[in-house]
PDB file of C-alpha atoms in Angstrom:
ATOM      1  CA  UNK G   1      55.700 112.013   8.921  1.00  0.00           C
ATOM      2  CA  UNK G   2      59.376 112.982   8.720  1.00  0.00           C
ATOM      3  CA  UNK G   3      61.715 110.383  10.152  1.00  0.00           C
ATOM      4  CA  UNK G   4      64.671 112.018  11.868  1.00  0.00           C
ATOM      5  CA  UNK G   5      68.033 110.293  11.966  1.00  0.00           C
ATOM      6  CA  UNK G   6      71.062 111.060  14.105  1.00  0.00           C
ATOM      7  CA  UNK G   7      74.142 109.546  12.480  1.00  0.00           C
ATOM      8  CA  UNK G   8      77.645 109.178  13.899  1.00  0.00           C
ATOM      9  CA  UNK G   9      80.135 108.440  11.111  1.00  0.00           C
ATOM     10  CA  UNK G  10      83.755 107.262  11.441  1.00  0.00           C
ATOM     11  CA  UNK G  11      84.095 109.217  14.671  1.00  0.00           C
ATOM     12  CA  UNK G  12      87.379 109.258  16.592  1.00  0.00           C
ATOM     13  CA  UNK G  13      88.406 111.248  19.655  1.00  0.00           C
ATOM     14  CA  UNK G  14      91.952 111.437  20.969  1.00  0.00           C
ATOM     15  CA  UNK G  15      93.125 113.110  24.174  1.00  0.00           C
ATOM     16  CA  UNK G  16      96.553 114.055  25.509  1.00  0.00           C
ATOM     17  CA  UNK G  17      98.099 115.214  22.253  1.00  0.00           C
ATOM     18  CA  UNK G  18      96.602 112.313  20.339  1.00  0.00           C
ATOM     19  CA  UNK G  19      98.207 109.588  22.440  1.00  0.00           C
ATOM     20  CA  UNK G  20      95.025 108.393  24.169  1.00  0.00           C
ATOM     21  CA  UNK G  21      92.238 107.176  21.876  1.00  0.00           C
ATOM     22  CA  UNK G  22      88.947 107.617  23.718  1.00  0.00           C
ATOM     23  CA  UNK G  23      86.616 106.836  20.791  1.00  0.00           C
ATOM     24  CA  UNK G  24      87.682 104.545  17.956  1.00  0.00           C
ATOM     25  CA  UNK G  25      85.907 104.669  14.608  1.00  0.00           C
ATOM     26  CA  UNK G  26      82.385 104.941  16.013  1.00  0.00           C
ATOM     27  CA  UNK G  27      79.607 104.279  13.494  1.00  0.00           C
ATOM     28  CA  UNK G  28      76.104 104.214  14.907  1.00  0.00           C
ATOM     29  CA  UNK G  29      72.688 105.707  14.133  1.00  0.00           C
ATOM     30  CA  UNK G  30      69.867 106.768  16.442  1.00  0.00           C
ATOM     31  CA  UNK G  31      66.436 106.738  14.786  1.00  0.00           C
ATOM     32  CA  UNK G  32      63.161 108.519  15.446  1.00  0.00           C
ATOM     33  CA  UNK G  33      60.896 107.689  18.353  1.00  0.00           C
ATOM     34  CA  UNK G  34      63.016 105.044  20.043  1.00  0.00           C
ATOM     35  CA  UNK G  35      64.395 104.712  23.558  1.00  0.00           C
ATOM     36  CA  UNK G  36      68.042 103.678  23.475  1.00  0.00           C
ATOM     37  CA  UNK G  37      70.081 102.324  26.348  1.00  0.00           C
ATOM     38  CA  UNK G  38      73.724 103.416  26.045  1.00  0.00           C
ATOM     39  CA  UNK G  39      75.827 101.144  28.243  1.00  0.00           C
ATOM     40  CA  UNK G  40      79.463 100.601  29.128  1.00  0.00           C
ATOM     41  CA  UNK G  41      81.916 100.746  32.013  1.00  0.00           C
ATOM     42  CA  UNK G  42      83.224 103.994  33.460  1.00  0.00           C
ATOM     43  CA  UNK G  43      85.781 105.365  31.042  1.00  0.00           C
ATOM     44  CA  UNK G  44      84.427 103.400  28.072  1.00  0.00           C
ATOM     45  CA  UNK G  45      83.692 106.624  26.169  1.00  0.00           C
ATOM     46  CA  UNK G  46      79.935 107.071  26.685  1.00  0.00           C
ATOM     47  CA  UNK G  47      80.020 110.606  28.074  1.00  0.00           C
ATOM     48  CA  UNK G  48      82.553 111.713  25.466  1.00  0.00           C
ATOM     49  CA  UNK G  49      80.302 110.386  22.698  1.00  0.00           C
ATOM     50  CA  UNK G  50      77.214 112.090  24.115  1.00  0.00           C
ATOM     51  CA  UNK G  51      79.018 115.410  24.526  1.00  0.00           C
ATOM     52  CA  UNK G  52      80.227 115.262  20.916  1.00  0.00           C
ATOM     53  CA  UNK G  53      76.703 114.532  19.662  1.00  0.00           C
ATOM     54  CA  UNK G  54      75.495 117.654  21.482  1.00  0.00           C
ATOM     55  CA  UNK G  55      78.482 119.694  20.178  1.00  0.00           C
ATOM     56  CA  UNK G  56      79.835 120.272  23.688  1.00  0.00           C
ATOM     57  CA  UNK G  57      82.991 118.439  22.646  1.00  0.00           C
ATOM     58  CA  UNK G  58      84.646 117.914  19.277  1.00  0.00           C
ATOM     59  CA  UNK G  59      85.847 114.821  17.436  1.00  0.00           C
ATOM     60  CA  UNK G  60      89.420 114.363  16.277  1.00  0.00           C
ATOM     61  CA  UNK G  61      87.929 113.033  13.055  1.00  0.00           C
ATOM     62  CA  UNK G  62      84.541 111.919  11.778  1.00  0.00           C
ATOM     63  CA  UNK G  63      81.189 113.689  12.020  1.00  0.00           C
ATOM     64  CA  UNK G  64      77.769 113.795  13.621  1.00  0.00           C
ATOM     65  CA  UNK G  65      74.877 114.292  11.206  1.00  0.00           C
ATOM     66  CA  UNK G  66      71.240 115.098  11.894  1.00  0.00           C
ATOM     67  CA  UNK G  67      69.125 114.393   8.826  1.00  0.00           C
ATOM     68  CA  UNK G  68      72.288 114.662   6.744  1.00  0.00           C
ATOM     69  CA  UNK G  69      73.467 117.983   8.228  1.00  0.00           C
ATOM     70  CA  UNK G  70      76.614 118.253  10.328  1.00  0.00           C
ATOM     71  CA  UNK G  71      75.573 119.360  13.838  1.00  0.00           C
ATOM     72  CA  UNK G  72      78.788 121.281  14.560  1.00  0.00           C
ATOM     73  CA  UNK G  73      77.976 124.999  14.920  1.00  0.00           C
ATOM     74  CA  UNK G  74      74.596 124.264  13.336  1.00  0.00           C
ATOM     75  CA  UNK G  75      71.931 126.047  15.384  1.00  0.00           C
ATOM     76  CA  UNK G  76      69.076 124.469  13.466  1.00  0.00           C
ATOM     77  CA  UNK G  77      70.314 120.925  14.079  1.00  0.00           C
ATOM     78  CA  UNK G  78      71.369 121.563  17.671  1.00  0.00           C
ATOM     79  CA  UNK G  79      67.947 123.007  18.521  1.00  0.00           C
ATOM     80  CA  UNK G  80      66.617 119.461  18.035  1.00  0.00           C
ATOM     81  CA  UNK G  81      69.104 117.918  20.489  1.00  0.00           C
ATOM     82  CA  UNK G  82      69.006 118.285  24.268  1.00  0.00           C
ATOM     83  CA  UNK G  83      71.809 116.947  26.450  1.00  0.00           C
ATOM     84  CA  UNK G  84      71.301 116.439  30.169  1.00  0.00           C
ATOM     85  CA  UNK G  85      74.750 115.759  31.579  1.00  0.00           C
ATOM     86  CA  UNK G  86      76.257 115.302  35.024  1.00  0.00           C
ATOM     87  CA  UNK G  87      77.882 118.737  35.064  1.00  0.00           C
ATOM     88  CA  UNK G  88      75.994 121.633  36.594  1.00  0.00           C
ATOM     89  CA  UNK G  89      75.574 124.085  33.723  1.00  0.00           C
ATOM     90  CA  UNK G  90      73.269 126.506  35.537  1.00  0.00           C
ATOM     91  CA  UNK G  91      74.329 129.614  37.503  1.00  0.00           C
ATOM     92  CA  UNK G  92      74.908 128.497  41.084  1.00  0.00           C
ATOM     93  CA  UNK G  93      73.189 131.489  42.644  1.00  0.00           C
ATOM     94  CA  UNK G  94      70.150 131.417  40.354  1.00  0.00           C
ATOM     95  CA  UNK G  95      66.782 130.395  41.735  1.00  0.00           C
ATOM     96  CA  UNK G  96      65.099 127.377  40.162  1.00  0.00           C
ATOM     97  CA  UNK G  97      62.106 129.385  38.954  1.00  0.00           C
ATOM     98  CA  UNK G  98      64.492 131.741  37.111  1.00  0.00           C
ATOM     99  CA  UNK G  99      66.273 128.792  35.494  1.00  0.00           C
ATOM    100  CA  UNK G 100      62.924 127.474  34.267  1.00  0.00           C
ATOM    101  CA  UNK G 101      61.987 130.932  32.980  1.00  0.00           C
ATOM    102  CA  UNK G 102      65.264 131.287  31.070  1.00  0.00           C
ATOM    103  CA  UNK G 103      64.876 127.829  29.542  1.00  0.00           C
ATOM    104  CA  UNK G 104      61.310 128.590  28.454  1.00  0.00           C
ATOM    105  CA  UNK G 105      62.562 131.756  26.734  1.00  0.00           C
ATOM    106  CA  UNK G 106      65.054 129.698  24.711  1.00  0.00           C
ATOM    107  CA  UNK G 107      62.623 126.974  23.617  1.00  0.00           C
ATOM    108  CA  UNK G 108      59.490 128.241  21.886  1.00  0.00           C
ATOM    109  CA  UNK G 109      57.308 125.186  22.561  1.00  0.00           C
ATOM    110  CA  UNK G 110      58.597 124.431  26.050  1.00  0.00           C
ATOM    111  CA  UNK G 111      55.920 122.474  27.970  1.00  0.00           C
ATOM    112  CA  UNK G 112      55.133 124.696  30.965  1.00  0.00           C
ATOM    113  CA  UNK G 113      52.117 122.600  31.913  1.00  0.00           C
ATOM    114  CA  UNK G 114      54.220 119.462  32.221  1.00  0.00           C
ATOM    115  CA  UNK G 115      56.838 121.428  34.148  1.00  0.00           C
ATOM    116  CA  UNK G 116      54.252 122.464  36.738  1.00  0.00           C
ATOM    117  CA  UNK G 117      53.043 118.890  37.047  1.00  0.00           C
ATOM    118  CA  UNK G 118      56.595 117.557  37.548  1.00  0.00           C
ATOM    119  CA  UNK G 119      57.452 120.255  40.091  1.00  0.00           C
ATOM    120  CA  UNK G 120      54.487 119.069  42.166  1.00  0.00           C
ATOM    121  CA  UNK G 121      55.223 115.365  41.638  1.00  0.00           C
ATOM    122  CA  UNK G 122      58.846 115.733  42.717  1.00  0.00           C
ATOM    123  CA  UNK G 123      57.961 118.215  45.507  1.00  0.00           C
ATOM    124  CA  UNK G 124      60.546 120.664  44.202  1.00  0.00           C
ATOM    125  CA  UNK G 125      60.797 124.062  45.881  1.00  0.00           C
ATOM    126  CA  UNK G 126      61.419 126.389  42.915  1.00  0.00           C
ATOM    127  CA  UNK G 127      62.215 129.310  45.215  1.00  0.00           C
ATOM    128  CA  UNK G 128      65.507 127.712  46.247  1.00  0.00           C
ATOM    129  CA  UNK G 129      68.821 128.538  44.610  1.00  0.00           C
ATOM    130  CA  UNK G 130      70.319 125.803  42.447  1.00  0.00           C
ATOM    131  CA  UNK G 131      73.477 125.555  44.565  1.00  0.00           C
ATOM    132  CA  UNK G 132      71.393 124.903  47.695  1.00  0.00           C
ATOM    133  CA  UNK G 133      69.890 121.728  46.259  1.00  0.00           C
ATOM    134  CA  UNK G 134      71.046 118.207  47.057  1.00  0.00           C
ATOM    135  CA  UNK G 135      72.604 116.114  44.282  1.00  0.00           C
ATOM    136  CA  UNK G 136      69.267 114.354  43.801  1.00  0.00           C
ATOM    137  CA  UNK G 137      67.279 117.557  43.444  1.00  0.00           C
ATOM    138  CA  UNK G 138      69.817 119.012  41.041  1.00  0.00           C
ATOM    139  CA  UNK G 139      69.154 115.909  38.934  1.00  0.00           C
ATOM    140  CA  UNK G 140      65.412 116.535  39.277  1.00  0.00           C
ATOM    141  CA  UNK G 141      65.738 120.090  37.919  1.00  0.00           C
ATOM    142  CA  UNK G 142      67.625 118.698  34.930  1.00  0.00           C
ATOM    143  CA  UNK G 143      65.072 115.904  34.440  1.00  0.00           C
ATOM    144  CA  UNK G 144      62.168 118.353  34.421  1.00  0.00           C
ATOM    145  CA  UNK G 145      63.832 120.510  31.774  1.00  0.00           C
ATOM    146  CA  UNK G 146      64.806 117.459  29.686  1.00  0.00           C
ATOM    147  CA  UNK G 147      61.210 116.219  29.617  1.00  0.00           C
ATOM    148  CA  UNK G 148      59.761 119.660  28.829  1.00  0.00           C
ATOM    149  CA  UNK G 149      62.008 120.875  26.021  1.00  0.00           C
ATOM    150  CA  UNK G 150      60.596 120.365  22.481  1.00  0.00           C
ATOM    151  CA  UNK G 151      63.635 118.465  21.180  1.00  0.00           C
ATOM    152  CA  UNK G 152      63.507 115.425  18.924  1.00  0.00           C
ATOM    153  CA  UNK G 153      66.595 113.836  20.505  1.00  0.00           C
ATOM    154  CA  UNK G 154      66.972 113.907  24.288  1.00  0.00           C
ATOM    155  CA  UNK G 155      70.228 112.567  25.739  1.00  0.00           C
ATOM    156  CA  UNK G 156      70.233 111.653  29.433  1.00  0.00           C
ATOM    157  CA  UNK G 157      73.573 110.933  31.124  1.00  0.00           C
ATOM    158  CA  UNK G 158      72.980 109.214  34.492  1.00  0.00           C
ATOM    159  CA  UNK G 159      69.616 110.986  34.963  1.00  0.00           C
ATOM    160  CA  UNK G 160      68.829 109.326  38.311  1.00  0.00           C
ATOM    161  CA  UNK G 161      72.086 110.364  39.997  1.00  0.00           C
ATOM    162  CA  UNK G 162      71.303 110.969  43.679  1.00  0.00           C
ATOM    163  CA  UNK G 163      67.582 110.149  43.379  1.00  0.00           C
ATOM    164  CA  UNK G 164      65.877 108.056  46.044  1.00  0.00           C
ATOM    165  CA  UNK G 165      63.577 105.142  45.140  1.00  0.00           C
ATOM    166  CA  UNK G 166      60.419 107.289  45.160  1.00  0.00           C
ATOM    167  CA  UNK G 167      61.812 109.917  42.815  1.00  0.00           C
ATOM    168  CA  UNK G 168      63.345 107.315  40.493  1.00  0.00           C
ATOM    169  CA  UNK G 169      59.915 105.728  40.215  1.00  0.00           C
ATOM    170  CA  UNK G 170      58.363 109.120  39.380  1.00  0.00           C
ATOM    171  CA  UNK G 171      61.017 109.765  36.747  1.00  0.00           C
ATOM    172  CA  UNK G 172      60.489 106.464  34.915  1.00  0.00           C
ATOM    173  CA  UNK G 173      56.702 106.792  35.069  1.00  0.00           C
ATOM    174  CA  UNK G 174      56.761 110.359  33.766  1.00  0.00           C
ATOM    175  CA  UNK G 175      59.282 109.443  31.073  1.00  0.00           C
ATOM    176  CA  UNK G 176      56.934 106.748  29.749  1.00  0.00           C
ATOM    177  CA  UNK G 177      53.911 109.068  29.909  1.00  0.00           C
ATOM    178  CA  UNK G 178      55.791 111.884  28.169  1.00  0.00           C
ATOM    179  CA  UNK G 179      57.124 109.553  25.485  1.00  0.00           C
ATOM    180  CA  UNK G 180      53.660 108.075  24.884  1.00  0.00           C
ATOM    181  CA  UNK G 181      52.075 111.522  24.563  1.00  0.00           C
ATOM    182  CA  UNK G 182      54.915 112.960  22.484  1.00  0.00           C
ATOM    183  CA  UNK G 183      57.135 110.291  20.878  1.00  0.00           C
ATOM    184  CA  UNK G 184      60.744 111.309  20.321  1.00  0.00           C
ATOM    185  CA  UNK G 185      64.147 109.696  20.729  1.00  0.00           C
ATOM    186  CA  UNK G 186      65.705 109.215  24.162  1.00  0.00           C
ATOM    187  CA  UNK G 187      69.300 108.077  24.614  1.00  0.00           C
ATOM    188  CA  UNK G 188      69.764 107.016  28.240  1.00  0.00           C
ATOM    189  CA  UNK G 189      73.126 106.203  29.779  1.00  0.00           C
ATOM    190  CA  UNK G 190      72.920 104.627  33.225  1.00  0.00           C
ATOM    191  CA  UNK G 191      74.612 102.006  35.369  1.00  0.00           C
ATOM    192  CA  UNK G 192      71.274 100.949  36.884  1.00  0.00           C
ATOM    193  CA  UNK G 193      70.381  98.833  33.864  1.00  0.00           C
ATOM    194  CA  UNK G 194      67.679  96.767  35.551  1.00  0.00           C
ATOM    195  CA  UNK G 195      65.551  99.902  36.046  1.00  0.00           C
ATOM    196  CA  UNK G 196      65.358 100.660  32.322  1.00  0.00           C
ATOM    197  CA  UNK G 197      65.403  97.046  31.129  1.00  0.00           C
ATOM    198  CA  UNK G 198      61.742  97.151  30.080  1.00  0.00           C
ATOM    199  CA  UNK G 199      61.920 100.740  28.754  1.00  0.00           C
ATOM    200  CA  UNK G 200      64.605 100.495  26.101  1.00  0.00           C
ATOM    201  CA  UNK G 201      63.810  99.447  22.549  1.00  0.00           C
ATOM    202  CA  UNK G 202      67.453  99.341  21.458  1.00  0.00           C
ATOM    203  CA  UNK G 203      70.839  98.781  23.076  1.00  0.00           C
ATOM    204  CA  UNK G 204      74.190 100.337  22.199  1.00  0.00           C
ATOM    205  CA  UNK G 205      77.199  99.233  24.230  1.00  0.00           C
ATOM    206  CA  UNK G 206      80.670 100.814  24.201  1.00  0.00           C
ATOM    207  CA  UNK G 207      83.752  98.996  25.410  1.00  0.00           C
ATOM    208  CA  UNK G 208      87.196 100.596  25.331  1.00  0.00           C
ATOM    209  CA  UNK G 209      86.022 103.275  22.922  1.00  0.00           C
ATOM    210  CA  UNK G 210      84.421 100.881  20.427  1.00  0.00           C
ATOM    211  CA  UNK G 211      80.820  99.876  19.694  1.00  0.00           C
ATOM    212  CA  UNK G 212      80.626  96.201  20.690  1.00  0.00           C
ATOM    213  CA  UNK G 213      76.844  95.777  20.698  1.00  0.00           C
ATOM    214  CA  UNK G 214      74.193  97.546  18.633  1.00  0.00           C
ATOM    215  CA  UNK G 215      70.839  95.804  18.321  1.00  0.00           C
ATOM    216  CA  UNK G 216      67.233  95.847  19.407  1.00  0.00           C
ATOM    217  CA  UNK G 217      66.661  94.836  23.018  1.00  0.00           C
ATOM    218  CA  UNK G 218      64.241  92.098  21.910  1.00  0.00           C
ATOM    219  CA  UNK G 219      66.766  90.611  19.500  1.00  0.00           C
ATOM    220  CA  UNK G 220      69.498  90.642  22.131  1.00  0.00           C
ATOM    221  CA  UNK G 221      67.254  88.958  24.687  1.00  0.00           C
ATOM    222  CA  UNK G 222      66.197  86.337  22.134  1.00  0.00           C
ATOM    223  CA  UNK G 223      69.749  84.983  21.831  1.00  0.00           C
ATOM    224  CA  UNK G 224      71.089  85.208  25.385  1.00  0.00           C
ATOM    225  CA  UNK G 225      70.673  82.210  27.660  1.00  0.00           C
ATOM    226  CA  UNK G 226      71.752  80.805  31.024  1.00  0.00           C
ATOM    227  CA  UNK G 227      72.445  77.068  31.042  1.00  0.00           C
ATOM    228  CA  UNK G 228      72.421  75.562  34.536  1.00  0.00           C
ATOM    229  CA  UNK G 229      73.081  72.060  35.844  1.00  0.00           C
ATOM    230  CA  UNK G 230      75.806  69.513  36.633  1.00  0.00           C
ATOM    231  CA  UNK G 231      79.217  70.731  35.480  1.00  0.00           C
ATOM    232  CA  UNK G 232      79.951  67.846  33.095  1.00  0.00           C
ATOM    233  CA  UNK G 233      76.544  67.995  31.352  1.00  0.00           C
ATOM    234  CA  UNK G 234      76.466  71.791  31.016  1.00  0.00           C
ATOM    235  CA  UNK G 235      80.088  71.979  29.849  1.00  0.00           C
ATOM    236  CA  UNK G 236      79.434  69.388  27.154  1.00  0.00           C
ATOM    237  CA  UNK G 237      76.196  71.047  26.008  1.00  0.00           C
ATOM    238  CA  UNK G 238      77.808  74.503  25.714  1.00  0.00           C
ATOM    239  CA  UNK G 239      81.263  73.489  24.447  1.00  0.00           C
ATOM    240  CA  UNK G 240      80.821  75.034  20.983  1.00  0.00           C
ATOM    241  CA  UNK G 241      78.832  78.096  22.083  1.00  0.00           C
ATOM    242  CA  UNK G 242      79.907  81.713  22.667  1.00  0.00           C
ATOM    243  CA  UNK G 243      80.305  81.848  26.456  1.00  0.00           C
ATOM    244  CA  UNK G 244      79.950  85.282  28.071  1.00  0.00           C
ATOM    245  CA  UNK G 245      79.777  84.292  31.747  1.00  0.00           C
ATOM    246  CA  UNK G 246      80.288  81.381  34.123  1.00  0.00           C
ATOM    247  CA  UNK G 247      79.483  80.721  37.803  1.00  0.00           C
ATOM    248  CA  UNK G 248      80.320  77.508  39.636  1.00  0.00           C
ATOM    249  CA  UNK G 249      78.736  76.310  42.875  1.00  0.00           C
ATOM    250  CA  UNK G 250      79.965  72.932  44.044  1.00  0.00           C
ATOM    251  CA  UNK G 251      79.172  70.341  41.376  1.00  0.00           C
ATOM    252  CA  UNK G 252      76.826  72.691  39.552  1.00  0.00           C
ATOM    253  CA  UNK G 253      77.565  75.460  37.081  1.00  0.00           C
ATOM    254  CA  UNK G 254      75.692  78.259  35.308  1.00  0.00           C
ATOM    255  CA  UNK G 255      77.119  79.148  31.913  1.00  0.00           C
ATOM    256  CA  UNK G 256      75.752  82.219  30.118  1.00  0.00           C
ATOM    257  CA  UNK G 257      75.868  82.072  26.341  1.00  0.00           C
ATOM    258  CA  UNK G 258      75.129  84.385  23.415  1.00  0.00           C
ATOM    259  CA  UNK G 259      73.866  83.128  20.065  1.00  0.00           C
ATOM    260  CA  UNK G 260      71.882  80.137  18.833  1.00  0.00           C
ATOM    261  CA  UNK G 261      71.509  77.054  21.008  1.00  0.00           C
ATOM    262  CA  UNK G 262      72.752  73.714  19.638  1.00  0.00           C
ATOM    263  CA  UNK G 263      70.326  71.605  17.668  1.00  0.00           C
ATOM    264  CA  UNK G 264      70.423  68.711  20.115  1.00  0.00           C
ATOM    265  CA  UNK G 265      68.435  67.411  23.042  1.00  0.00           C
ATOM    266  CA  UNK G 266      68.875  69.230  26.346  1.00  0.00           C
ATOM    267  CA  UNK G 267      70.271  66.733  28.880  1.00  0.00           C
ATOM    268  CA  UNK G 268      68.062  65.725  31.806  1.00  0.00           C
ATOM    269  CA  UNK G 269      68.904  67.898  34.802  1.00  0.00           C
ATOM    270  CA  UNK G 270      70.016  70.849  32.677  1.00  0.00           C
ATOM    271  CA  UNK G 271      67.846  73.990  32.756  1.00  0.00           C
ATOM    272  CA  UNK G 272      67.918  76.789  30.173  1.00  0.00           C
ATOM    273  CA  UNK G 273      66.515  80.254  30.927  1.00  0.00           C
ATOM    274  CA  UNK G 274      66.632  83.706  29.316  1.00  0.00           C
ATOM    275  CA  UNK G 275      69.159  86.225  30.662  1.00  0.00           C
ATOM    276  CA  UNK G 276      67.945  89.565  31.995  1.00  0.00           C
ATOM    277  CA  UNK G 277      69.428  92.563  30.178  1.00  0.00           C
ATOM    278  CA  UNK G 278      71.292  93.743  33.311  1.00  0.00           C
ATOM    279  CA  UNK G 279      73.145  90.436  33.689  1.00  0.00           C
ATOM    280  CA  UNK G 280      73.832  90.224  29.968  1.00  0.00           C
ATOM    281  CA  UNK G 281      75.421  93.690  29.846  1.00  0.00           C
ATOM    282  CA  UNK G 282      77.482  93.014  32.988  1.00  0.00           C
ATOM    283  CA  UNK G 283      78.692  89.732  31.483  1.00  0.00           C
ATOM    284  CA  UNK G 284      79.744  91.502  28.305  1.00  0.00           C
ATOM    285  CA  UNK G 285      81.535  94.188  30.310  1.00  0.00           C
ATOM    286  CA  UNK G 286      83.465  91.495  32.168  1.00  0.00           C
ATOM    287  CA  UNK G 287      84.234  89.478  29.058  1.00  0.00           C
ATOM    288  CA  UNK G 288      87.593  90.313  27.492  1.00  0.00           C
ATOM    289  CA  UNK G 289      87.278  91.060  23.824  1.00  0.00           C
ATOM    290  CA  UNK G 290      83.492  91.276  23.805  1.00  0.00           C
ATOM    291  CA  UNK G 291      82.198  91.559  20.298  1.00  0.00           C
ATOM    292  CA  UNK G 292      79.003  92.147  18.412  1.00  0.00           C
ATOM    293  CA  UNK G 293      76.861  89.052  17.977  1.00  0.00           C
TER     294      UNK G 293
END
């Protein structure tokens, strides 16, 4: 089986006549049949990176390669990449059923059967015009297309924007079912990290235009801990560790750390637990000068 590889090499993007550096020497690869979480604060550079991968935007320097071929103006490579973004790319006055029909005409192996199933699951009225839909249902139209196109790399930028709890649940369930039936690579950027915590196999985090974390989710979880207890005991136990977060409550403190724990006995009254991915990412976002561990 051919293993596809999407490679970003030495990629930089400057705005405003080169004065503002949005992406700074990005080097990262996305491999076949994985689900990546792409995280970072607003303005970190996530959307710019995704748009460059899909050739909607262009780098100042560097390149995006799919199986060794530059994707820029490369119809063969770009046919394997689908980008669901927050912008509304469809004609405002077009009916949903026409949008689906046009998309099916572009993609030879578009999954019409799955589309019909998702339309029913989401209770989408395909006779409506796209501009008459709520923000949530515009997202649903995009989700349906993203799950039905026969692309090997599917990029989802805030896919649950405007969705209520029921429709978010449908989306995640259908994403898992679709991925299980037809493995391919998903790159998901979202601020609701806790909802995809158990979905993602790998994590890429951007801070101030740089990659500051790039690892498997399991490996990241295996070296992130919360140490809780009396301030003096916890402070002494964690004094030589890489601290990424701290919360004090009276005489007690919780210190979040990244890396290996010290090879010494845990003091009585001190409790150590694993950190959930959501809290870990938030801690790293809040930590000045976060770096790859």
